[in-house]
Coordinates of C-alpha atoms in Angstrom, one line a residue:
M74 CA 16.3 6.5 1.1
L75 CA 17.0 6.1 4.2
L76 CA 14.9 5.4 6.6
D77 CA 14.8 6.0 10.6
Y78 CA 12.8 3.2 12.2
G79 CA 12.0 4.4 15.7
C80 CA 14.2 8.1 14.9
G81 CA 13.0 9.3 18.4
D82 CA 14.4 12.9 18.7
G83 CA 15.8 12.5 15.2
T84 CA 19.3 13.3 16.7
F85 CA 20.7 11.0 13.9
L86 CA 19.0 11.9 10.9
S87 CA 19.7 15.1 11.5
L88 CA 22.8 14.4 11.0
V89 CA 23.3 11.4 8.4
A90 CA 20.4 13.5 6.0
P91 CA 22.7 15.5 4.4
L92 CA 23.5 11.8 2.5
F93 CA 20.6 10.6 1.4
E94 CA 18.2 12.5 -1.7
K95 CA 15.5 12.0 1.5
A96 CA 15.6 10.7 4.9
V97 CA 12.7 9.6 7.1
G98 CA 12.3 9.0 10.5
A99 CA 9.6 7.0 11.6
D100 CA 8.1 6.7 15.6
A101 CA 5.3 5.5 17.4
A102 CA 5.3 8.5 20.1
V103 CA 3.7 11.0 17.5
G104 CA 4.5 13.9 19.7
Q105 CA 8.4 13.0 19.6
L106 CA 7.3 13.2 15.4
E107 CA 5.4 16.7 16.1
D108 CA 8.9 18.4 17.7
C109 CA 11.0 16.8 15.1
R110 CA 9.0 18.3 12.4
R111 CA 9.7 21.9 14.7
R112 CA 13.5 21.4 15.6
L113 CA 14.3 20.0 12.1
G114 CA 11.1 21.5 9.1
E115 CA 13.4 23.2 6.9
N116 CA 15.9 20.1 6.2
Q117 CA 14.4 19.5 2.4
N118 CA 15.3 15.9 2.4
L119 CA 13.2 15.2 5.7
E120 CA 10.7 13.9 6.8
F121 CA 8.5 12.2 10.0
L122 CA 5.6 9.9 9.9
P123 CA 4.6 8.2 12.1
V124 CA 5.1 4.6 11.8
S125 CA 1.6 3.1 10.6
G126 CA 2.3 6.1 8.2
L127 CA 4.8 3.6 6.6
T128 CA 1.7 0.5 5.6
A129 CA 1.5 2.6 2.4
D130 CA 2.4 0.4 -1.0
E131 CA 4.6 4.0 -2.0
F132 CA 7.0 2.3 0.8
N133 CA 6.7 -0.7 -0.5
A134 CA 11.5 -2.1 -1.0
K135 CA 11.9 1.7 -1.3
F136 CA 14.7 2.0 1.0
D137 CA 18.0 2.0 0.2
V138 CA 19.1 1.8 4.4
I139 CA 16.6 1.7 7.4
M140 CA 18.5 1.9 10.3
C141 CA 16.5 0.2 13.6
M142 CA 18.2 1.8 16.2
E143 CA 17.9 0.7 20.3
T144 CA 14.7 0.6 19.4
L145 CA 13.5 -3.5 19.8
E146 CA 14.6 -3.5 23.2
H147 CA 10.8 -1.5 24.3
C148 CA 8.5 -4.5 22.1
L149 CA 6.8 -7.4 22.7
P150 CA 8.8 -10.2 21.1
D151 CA 5.2 -10.9 19.2
T152 CA 5.9 -6.9 18.1
V153 CA 9.2 -7.3 17.2
A154 CA 8.1 -9.7 14.6
L155 CA 5.8 -7.7 12.6
I156 CA 8.6 -4.8 13.8
L157 CA 11.1 -7.3 10.9
S158 CA 8.8 -7.9 8.8
D159 CA 8.4 -4.4 8.6
L160 CA 11.4 -3.2 8.2
K161 CA 12.3 -6.7 5.7
R162 CA 8.8 -5.1 3.4
L163 CA 10.2 -1.9 3.4
C164 CA 13.8 -2.4 2.1
A165 CA 15.2 -1.9 -1.9
P166 CA 15.8 -5.6 -2.9
T167 CA 19.9 -5.0 -2.2
G168 CA 19.1 -2.2 0.7
K169 CA 20.6 -2.7 3.8
I170 CA 19.1 -3.4 7.4
V171 CA 21.3 -2.5 10.5
I172 CA 19.6 -3.1 13.2
S173 CA 21.3 -2.0 17.3
V174 CA 20.0 -2.9 20.1
P175 CA 22.1 -1.7 23.7
V176 CA 24.8 -4.4 25.3
E177 CA 23.3 -5.7 28.7
T178 CA 25.9 -8.0 29.5
G179 CA 28.8 -8.6 31.2
L180 CA 31.3 -4.8 32.0
S181 CA 29.3 -3.0 30.1
F182 CA 26.4 -4.3 32.0
L183 CA 28.2 -4.4 35.5
V184 CA 29.3 0.1 34.6
K185 CA 25.6 0.7 33.6
L186 CA 24.0 -0.6 36.2
I187 CA 26.3 1.0 38.4
V188 CA 25.6 4.9 36.8
R189 CA 21.4 3.6 37.0
K190 CA 21.9 3.1 41.2

């Protein structure tokens, strides 16, 4: 089972859902989740939940793969610590957690800065 923590518009999940028996997208933005359900609801193996919905015991140690992409940089340090603890709780004993954050140093930072201006 796959969890996309901070799933946003569901693009990643829509691409990889066929590879998993079940894929769950979680996000703090309820409006975003409603949009995902509307656009992607025909995929029977996809489920979209608010992040608070992951507190149910049924999700403890259930996810084989957890993706957290481009999410943590939007959170305060105390919140990041809580999220990391949650991801650990949600991950199966042999599961993998993959976290990505944008590169904001060196040449890539300079290019992004110029493009933003």
